[in-house]
GROMACS .gro file of C-alpha atoms in nm:
model
  247
    1MET     CA    1   0.000   0.000   0.000
    2SER     CA    2   0.136   0.343  -0.084
    3GLU     CA    3   0.224   0.583   0.195
    4ARG     CA    4  -0.021   0.859   0.274
    5ALA     CA    5   0.042   1.161   0.492
    6SER     CA    6  -0.194   1.223   0.779
    7LYS     CA    7  -0.325   1.566   0.878
    8VAL     CA    8  -0.153   1.561   1.219
    9PRO     CA    9   0.215   1.602   1.307
   10GLU     CA   10   0.465   1.331   1.374
   11VAL     CA   11   0.482   1.266   1.747
   12THR     CA   12   0.822   1.379   1.873
   13LEU     CA   13   0.957   1.539   2.189
   14MET     CA   14   0.884   1.883   2.040
   15PHE     CA   15   0.524   1.775   1.977
   16TRP     CA   16   0.478   1.720   2.350
   17ILE     CA   17   0.655   2.043   2.444
   18ILE     CA   18   0.428   2.246   2.216
   19LYS     CA   19   0.123   2.049   2.331
   20ILE     CA   20   0.190   2.130   2.697
   21ALA     CA   21   0.250   2.497   2.613
   22ALA     CA   22  -0.071   2.505   2.407
   23THR     CA   23  -0.276   2.354   2.689
   24THR     CA   24  -0.125   2.605   2.931
   25VAL     CA   25  -0.215   2.899   2.706
   26GLY     CA   26  -0.566   2.757   2.687
   27GLU     CA   27  -0.594   2.801   3.062
   28THR     CA   28  -0.449   3.151   3.080
   29GLY     CA   29  -0.620   3.268   2.760
   30GLY     CA   30  -0.957   3.125   2.856
   31ASP     CA   31  -0.938   3.281   3.202
   32ALA     CA   32  -0.829   3.613   3.051
   33VAL     CA   33  -1.154   3.632   2.855
   34THR     CA   34  -1.393   3.497   3.119
   35MET     CA   35  -1.234   3.651   3.430
   36SER     CA   36  -1.001   3.938   3.341
   37MET     CA   37  -1.240   4.075   3.077
   38ASP     CA   38  -1.529   3.978   3.306
   39LEU     CA   39  -1.735   3.829   3.021
   40GLY     CA   40  -1.830   3.522   3.221
   41TYR     CA   41  -1.806   3.151   3.145
   42LEU     CA   42  -2.106   3.125   2.914
   43ALA     CA   43  -2.004   3.417   2.692
   44GLY     CA   44  -1.644   3.296   2.689
   45THR     CA   45  -1.755   2.948   2.590
   46LEU     CA   46  -1.969   3.081   2.305
   47ILE     CA   47  -1.683   3.299   2.176
   48PHE     CA   48  -1.428   3.019   2.182
   49ALA     CA   49  -1.678   2.766   2.045
   50VAL     CA   50  -1.710   2.982   1.733
   51VAL     CA   51  -1.330   3.008   1.706
   52PHE     CA   52  -1.303   2.632   1.753
   53ALA     CA   53  -1.563   2.557   1.486
   54ILE     CA   54  -1.396   2.789   1.234
   55ALA     CA   55  -1.049   2.649   1.305
   56VAL     CA   56  -1.166   2.289   1.272
   57ALA     CA   57  -1.351   2.365   0.947
   58ILE     CA   58  -1.037   2.522   0.795
   59GLN     CA   59  -0.820   2.237   0.925
   60ILE     CA   60  -1.047   1.972   0.773
   61ALA     CA   61  -1.072   2.162   0.443
   62ALA     CA   62  -0.692   2.185   0.413
   63ARG     CA   63  -0.544   1.937   0.168
   64ARG     CA   64  -0.232   1.868   0.371
   65PHE     CA   65  -0.072   1.916   0.710
   66HIS     CA   66   0.006   2.277   0.803
   67PRO     CA   67   0.188   2.314   1.140
   68ALA     CA   68   0.059   2.664   1.216
   69LEU     CA   69  -0.299   2.570   1.131
   70TYR     CA   70  -0.284   2.248   1.332
   71TRP     CA   71  -0.152   2.416   1.646
   72THR     CA   72  -0.395   2.705   1.612
   73THR     CA   73  -0.674   2.449   1.615
   74ILE     CA   74  -0.523   2.277   1.919
   75ILE     CA   75  -0.513   2.610   2.104
   76ALA     CA   76  -0.876   2.667   2.004
   77THR     CA   77  -0.969   2.334   2.165
   78THR     CA   78  -0.784   2.420   2.486
   79THR     CA   79  -0.949   2.760   2.526
   80VAL     CA   80  -1.302   2.633   2.462
   81GLY     CA   81  -1.223   2.336   2.686
   82THR     CA   82  -1.121   2.570   2.967
   83THR     CA   83  -1.429   2.790   2.950
   84LEU     CA   84  -1.670   2.499   2.893
   85ALA     CA   85  -1.534   2.307   3.192
   86ASP     CA   86  -1.550   2.615   3.413
   87PHE     CA   87  -1.907   2.682   3.300
   88ALA     CA   88  -2.015   2.325   3.379
   89ASP     CA   89  -1.825   2.300   3.707
   90ARG     CA   90  -1.903   2.644   3.846
   91SER     CA   91  -2.200   2.804   3.672
   92LEU     CA   92  -2.404   2.482   3.647
   93GLY     CA   93  -2.287   2.366   3.989
   94ILE     CA   94  -2.179   2.018   3.879
   95GLY     CA   95  -1.853   2.050   4.070
   96TYR     CA   96  -1.506   1.937   3.969
   97ALA     CA   97  -1.565   1.569   4.048
   98GLY     CA   98  -1.901   1.563   3.869
   99GLY     CA   99  -1.762   1.753   3.570
  100SER     CA  100  -1.460   1.524   3.545
  101THR     CA  101  -1.679   1.212   3.558
  102LEU     CA  102  -1.919   1.342   3.293
  103LEU     CA  103  -1.641   1.452   3.059
  104LEU     CA  104  -1.449   1.126   3.102
  105ALA     CA  105  -1.764   0.939   2.997
  106LEU     CA  106  -1.803   1.163   2.690
  107LEU     CA  107  -1.436   1.118   2.600
  108LEU     CA  108  -1.453   0.739   2.627
  109ALA     CA  109  -1.777   0.737   2.427
  110SER     CA  110  -1.611   0.943   2.152
  111LEU     CA  111  -1.313   0.708   2.135
  112ALA     CA  112  -1.541   0.403   2.135
  113ALA     CA  113  -1.758   0.543   1.854
  114TRP     CA  114  -1.447   0.633   1.655
  115TYR     CA  115  -1.300   0.284   1.697
  116ARG     CA  116  -1.627   0.107   1.624
  117THR     CA  117  -1.682   0.313   1.309
  118LEU     CA  118  -1.332   0.303   1.162
  119GLY     CA  119  -1.153   0.019   1.340
  120THR     CA  120  -0.867   0.232   1.476
  121VAL     CA  121  -0.802   0.547   1.676
  122ALA     CA  122  -0.436   0.572   1.573
  123ILE     CA  123  -0.339   0.927   1.481
  124GLU     CA  124  -0.161   0.805   1.167
  125SER     CA  125  -0.506   0.734   1.023
  126VAL     CA  126  -0.619   1.099   1.049
  127ASP     CA  127  -0.622   1.177   0.677
  128THR     CA  128  -0.989   1.209   0.579
  129PRO     CA  129  -1.263   1.452   0.686
  130ARG     CA  130  -1.457   1.173   0.857
  131VAL     CA  131  -1.160   1.068   1.070
  132GLU     CA  132  -1.071   1.429   1.144
  133ALA     CA  133  -1.422   1.492   1.276
  134PHE     CA  134  -1.376   1.211   1.528
  135TYR     CA  135  -1.022   1.332   1.606
  136TRP     CA  136  -1.116   1.690   1.688
  137LEU     CA  137  -1.428   1.593   1.882
  138THR     CA  138  -1.219   1.356   2.093
  139ILE     CA  139  -0.955   1.623   2.147
  140MET     CA  140  -1.215   1.880   2.252
  141PHE     CA  141  -1.354   1.639   2.512
  142SER     CA  142  -1.003   1.559   2.636
  143GLN     CA  143  -0.916   1.927   2.673
  144THR     CA  144  -1.237   1.996   2.863
  145LEU     CA  145  -1.184   1.694   3.087
  146GLY     CA  146  -0.827   1.807   3.157
  147THR     CA  147  -0.943   2.145   3.283
  148ALA     CA  148  -1.193   1.992   3.524
  149LEU     CA  149  -0.946   1.725   3.637
  150GLY     CA  150  -0.670   1.978   3.697
  151ASP     CA  151  -0.901   2.199   3.905
  152TRP     CA  152  -1.029   1.900   4.101
  153THR     CA  153  -0.677   1.783   4.183
  154ALA     CA  154  -0.551   2.128   4.278
  155ASP     CA  155  -0.855   2.239   4.479
  156ASP     CA  156  -1.080   1.957   4.601
  157ALA     CA  157  -0.806   1.694   4.635
  158GLY     CA  158  -0.581   1.944   4.809
  159PHE     CA  159  -0.264   1.899   4.606
  160GLY     CA  160  -0.238   2.266   4.516
  161TYR     CA  161  -0.109   2.391   4.181
  162SER     CA  162   0.255   2.290   4.222
  163GLY     CA  163   0.164   1.955   4.377
  164SER     CA  164  -0.079   1.880   4.096
  165ALA     CA  165   0.189   1.965   3.840
  166VAL     CA  166   0.415   1.708   4.007
  167VAL     CA  167   0.135   1.448   4.006
  168PHE     CA  168   0.054   1.486   3.637
  169GLY     CA  169   0.420   1.526   3.539
  170SER     CA  170   0.498   1.200   3.720
  171LEU     CA  171   0.215   1.018   3.545
  172LEU     CA  172   0.345   1.139   3.210
  173ALA     CA  173   0.692   1.013   3.303
  174VAL     CA  174   0.543   0.671   3.377
  175ILE     CA  175   0.377   0.669   3.035
  176ALA     CA  176   0.708   0.764   2.871
  177ILE     CA  177   0.879   0.473   3.046
  178ALA     CA  178   0.600   0.239   2.937
  179TYR     CA  179   0.642   0.360   2.578
  180TYR     CA  180   1.007   0.254   2.566
  181TRP     CA  181   1.013  -0.042   2.804
  182THR     CA  182   0.680  -0.223   2.766
  183LYS     CA  183   0.468  -0.367   2.489
  184ILE     CA  184   0.159  -0.163   2.577
  185SER     CA  185  -0.013  -0.030   2.266
  186HIS     CA  186   0.147   0.295   2.155
  187THR     CA  187  -0.198   0.422   2.055
  188VAL     CA  188  -0.325   0.368   2.411
  189LEU     CA  189  -0.018   0.537   2.553
  190PHE     CA  190  -0.049   0.829   2.312
  191TRP     CA  191  -0.407   0.907   2.411
  192SER     CA  192  -0.325   0.861   2.779
  193ALA     CA  193  -0.042   1.112   2.748
  194PHE     CA  194  -0.249   1.346   2.534
  195ILE     CA  195  -0.524   1.353   2.797
  196LEU     CA  196  -0.284   1.403   3.089
  197THR     CA  197  -0.101   1.696   2.928
  198ARG     CA  198  -0.422   1.899   2.958
  199PRO     CA  199  -0.456   1.894   3.338
  200LEU     CA  200  -0.082   1.952   3.357
  201GLY     CA  201  -0.125   2.260   3.138
  202ALA     CA  202  -0.424   2.371   3.346
  203VAL     CA  203  -0.231   2.370   3.673
  204LEU     CA  204   0.080   2.521   3.511
  205GLY     CA  205  -0.139   2.804   3.383
  206ASP     CA  206  -0.267   2.856   3.736
  207VAL     CA  207   0.089   2.857   3.869
  208LEU     CA  208   0.171   3.139   3.629
  209ASP     CA  209  -0.121   3.369   3.701
  210LYS     CA  210  -0.240   3.296   4.054
  211PRO     CA  211  -0.135   3.526   4.343
  212ALA     CA  212   0.185   3.448   4.530
  213ASP     CA  213  -0.007   3.363   4.849
  214ALA     CA  214  -0.194   3.096   4.649
  215GLY     CA  215   0.130   2.944   4.521
  216GLY     CA  216   0.148   3.127   4.187
  217PHE     CA  217   0.385   3.370   4.016
  218ALA     CA  218   0.121   3.646   4.001
  219LEU     CA  219   0.166   3.720   3.630
  220SER     CA  220  -0.129   3.883   3.461
  221ARG     CA  221  -0.328   3.645   3.244
  222TYR     CA  222  -0.252   3.863   2.943
  223THR     CA  223   0.123   3.853   3.009
  224ALA     CA  224   0.128   3.478   3.068
  225THR     CA  225  -0.074   3.417   2.751
  226ALA     CA  226   0.152   3.642   2.541
  227ILE     CA  227   0.469   3.472   2.669
  228LEU     CA  228   0.329   3.127   2.595
  229LEU     CA  229   0.214   3.224   2.245
  230VAL     CA  230   0.558   3.365   2.161
  231PHE     CA  231   0.715   3.042   2.289
  232ILE     CA  232   0.482   2.827   2.076
  233VAL     CA  233   0.544   3.034   1.763
  234ALA     CA  234   0.921   3.011   1.820
  235CYS     CA  235   0.903   2.632   1.861
  236ILE     CA  236   0.702   2.592   1.541
  237ALA     CA  237   0.931   2.827   1.347
  238MET     CA  238   1.259   2.674   1.463
  239THR     CA  239   1.165   2.306   1.457
  240PRO     CA  240   1.072   2.138   1.126
  241GLN     CA  241   0.751   1.938   1.164
  242ARG     CA  242   0.639   1.661   0.938
  243ALA     CA  243   0.302   1.495   0.903
  244ALA     CA  244   0.273   1.153   1.061
  245ALA     CA  245   0.310   0.900   0.781
  246ARG     CA  246   0.055   0.629   0.719
  247HIS     CA  247   0.133   0.308   0.535
   0.00000   0.00000   0.00000
């Protein structure tokens, strides 16, 4: 069978670095709109939902992999995930535990429907509009779950922001070890890592912009977001990225 290029990047160390930065900017950027601009969670969710829909439509319409477009769409999923999770957890009163449970169920249902329909959830297969629709829906659920899970760990579970960062960072290290030293499916490990980078980004975002007495660096949400965006752009510009190949 001839090789086909997928519409997602090859998974490398830089992929994970940019992914964590993108999830962190989703937290600071989402909070900047809902809290610093005082628009509220519902308005923020509607704004970012429109951005997300437009970004996904352009991404799916593209004929090939474009790094800037892909990562813009990822950032769109993290911002709408942040505001949607906050709206469900706080405005609707579901709570962090309830929100995390609901979103985990939606995420698993999305993955199950994807697998049942197409027989695989491997990212190398993301090369048609139908697969991309499943891919971006799954990612949106994972980003929303990550926000709720990060808040639950930091607040309700009592780990704090720095402690939660250590927890999720340690879990990612375990997954990395499993990738190299076990025979566990790389697809399972990829999605596990992809999901866990979101709560890590959520608590890292909180570390950046929360007051010092709450364990943060007290940066403004605008400053933190700008720094992260510059970092992401620099990573994309300086590091060649290729589409994941499919055989």
